[in-house]
């Protein structure tokens, strides 16, 4: 399974597996910090405006 996140990139099933494994390896009290740092690193390489669009997309996918 591949999920298109924008026209120029694909998030492959292997990426989901790698991310889940990395999260599992981080102690529970540090997971929020780990994910925050990961987002910052990923955002640093994104085109201008991409982060704002992805923040809104993530908000829409949160449970009510």
C-alpha atoms as an extended CHARMM CRD file, in Angstrom:
* protein
*
        64  EXT
         1         1  UNK       CA              0.0000000000        0.0000000000        0.0000000000  PROA      1               0.0000000000
         2         2  UNK       CA              1.2410000000        3.4880000000       -0.8300000000  PROA      2               0.0000000000
         3         3  UNK       CA             -0.3250000000        6.7070000000        0.3380000000  PROA      3               0.0000000000
         4         4  UNK       CA              0.3040000000        9.8670000000       -1.6420000000  PROA      4               0.0000000000
         5         5  UNK       CA              1.0280000000       12.7740000000        0.6930000000  PROA      5               0.0000000000
         6         6  UNK       CA              1.7130000000       15.2590000000       -2.0810000000  PROA      6               0.0000000000
         7         7  UNK       CA              2.2310000000       15.0160000000       -5.8280000000  PROA      7               0.0000000000
         8         8  UNK       CA              6.0060000000       14.5900000000       -5.5120000000  PROA      8               0.0000000000
         9         9  UNK       CA              6.2660000000       11.9850000000       -2.7310000000  PROA      9               0.0000000000
        10        10  UNK       CA              4.8550000000        8.6340000000       -1.7130000000  PROA      10              0.0000000000
        11        11  UNK       CA              4.6110000000        7.2090000000        1.7890000000  PROA      11              0.0000000000
        12        12  UNK       CA              5.0780000000        3.4840000000        1.3100000000  PROA      12              0.0000000000
        13        13  UNK       CA              3.9000000000        0.6990000000        3.5990000000  PROA      13              0.0000000000
        14        14  UNK       CA              7.5410000000        0.1390000000        4.5910000000  PROA      14              0.0000000000
        15        15  UNK       CA              7.5960000000        3.7210000000        5.9170000000  PROA      15              0.0000000000
        16        16  UNK       CA              4.6090000000        2.9640000000        8.1710000000  PROA      16              0.0000000000
        17        17  UNK       CA              6.3880000000       -0.1500000000        9.4580000000  PROA      17              0.0000000000
        18        18  UNK       CA              9.6270000000        1.7460000000       10.1130000000  PROA      18              0.0000000000
        19        19  UNK       CA              7.7850000000        4.5570000000       11.8940000000  PROA      19              0.0000000000
        20        20  UNK       CA              5.7850000000        2.1660000000       14.0680000000  PROA      20              0.0000000000
        21        21  UNK       CA              8.9580000000        0.2730000000       15.0010000000  PROA      21              0.0000000000
        22        22  UNK       CA             10.7730000000        3.4930000000       15.8830000000  PROA      22              0.0000000000
        23        23  UNK       CA              7.8750000000        4.6660000000       18.0680000000  PROA      23              0.0000000000
        24        24  UNK       CA              7.7980000000        1.2910000000       19.8280000000  PROA      24              0.0000000000
        25        25  UNK       CA             11.5180000000        1.5800000000       20.6310000000  PROA      25              0.0000000000
        26        26  UNK       CA             11.1190000000        4.9670000000       22.3480000000  PROA      26              0.0000000000
        27        27  UNK       CA             10.1160000000        4.8300000000       26.0290000000  PROA      27              0.0000000000
        28        28  UNK       CA              6.4630000000        5.8510000000       26.4150000000  PROA      28              0.0000000000
        29        29  UNK       CA              7.1910000000        9.0430000000       28.4080000000  PROA      29              0.0000000000
        30        30  UNK       CA              9.4770000000       10.2650000000       25.5850000000  PROA      30              0.0000000000
        31        31  UNK       CA              7.2600000000        9.4500000000       22.5780000000  PROA      31              0.0000000000
        32        32  UNK       CA              5.6390000000       12.8640000000       22.3620000000  PROA      32              0.0000000000
        33        33  UNK       CA              9.0540000000       14.5440000000       22.3710000000  PROA      33              0.0000000000
        34        34  UNK       CA             10.3900000000       12.0550000000       19.8080000000  PROA      34              0.0000000000
        35        35  UNK       CA              7.4590000000       12.6810000000       17.4610000000  PROA      35              0.0000000000
        36        36  UNK       CA              7.7780000000       16.4440000000       17.8940000000  PROA      36              0.0000000000
        37        37  UNK       CA             11.4620000000       16.3270000000       16.9980000000  PROA      37              0.0000000000
        38        38  UNK       CA             10.7420000000       14.0690000000       14.0440000000  PROA      38              0.0000000000
        39        39  UNK       CA              8.1210000000       16.4970000000       12.7220000000  PROA      39              0.0000000000
        40        40  UNK       CA             10.5620000000       19.4030000000       13.0380000000  PROA      40              0.0000000000
        41        41  UNK       CA             13.2170000000       17.5000000000       11.1070000000  PROA      41              0.0000000000
        42        42  UNK       CA             10.7580000000       16.5060000000        8.3850000000  PROA      42              0.0000000000
        43        43  UNK       CA              9.3300000000       20.0330000000        8.1420000000  PROA      43              0.0000000000
        44        44  UNK       CA             12.8000000000       21.4940000000        7.7220000000  PROA      44              0.0000000000
        45        45  UNK       CA             13.0670000000       19.8500000000        4.3130000000  PROA      45              0.0000000000
        46        46  UNK       CA              9.5380000000       20.6360000000        3.1470000000  PROA      46              0.0000000000
        47        47  UNK       CA              8.6730000000       23.3710000000        0.6490000000  PROA      47              0.0000000000
        48        48  UNK       CA              7.2910000000       26.6570000000        2.0140000000  PROA      48              0.0000000000
        49        49  UNK       CA              3.6560000000       26.3140000000        3.0440000000  PROA      49              0.0000000000
        50        50  UNK       CA              3.6850000000       22.5240000000        3.1300000000  PROA      50              0.0000000000
        51        51  UNK       CA              3.7950000000       22.3310000000        6.9250000000  PROA      51              0.0000000000
        52        52  UNK       CA              0.7070000000       24.5290000000        7.3590000000  PROA      52              0.0000000000
        53        53  UNK       CA             -1.2110000000       22.3850000000        4.8690000000  PROA      53              0.0000000000
        54        54  UNK       CA             -0.1910000000       19.1800000000        6.6060000000  PROA      54              0.0000000000
        55        55  UNK       CA             -1.0470000000       20.5570000000       10.0500000000  PROA      55              0.0000000000
        56        56  UNK       CA             -4.5700000000       21.2850000000        8.8550000000  PROA      56              0.0000000000
        57        57  UNK       CA             -4.8290000000       17.8660000000        7.2290000000  PROA      57              0.0000000000
        58        58  UNK       CA             -3.7160000000       16.1790000000       10.4580000000  PROA      58              0.0000000000
        59        59  UNK       CA             -6.2650000000       18.1700000000       12.4720000000  PROA      59              0.0000000000
        60        60  UNK       CA             -9.0540000000       16.9890000000       10.1830000000  PROA      60              0.0000000000
        61        61  UNK       CA             -8.0650000000       13.3890000000       10.8840000000  PROA      61              0.0000000000
        62        62  UNK       CA             -8.1880000000       13.6310000000       14.6850000000  PROA      62              0.0000000000
        63        63  UNK       CA            -11.1420000000       11.9860000000       16.4270000000  PROA      63              0.0000000000
        64        64  UNK       CA            -13.8090000000       14.4080000000       17.5860000000  PROA      64              0.0000000000
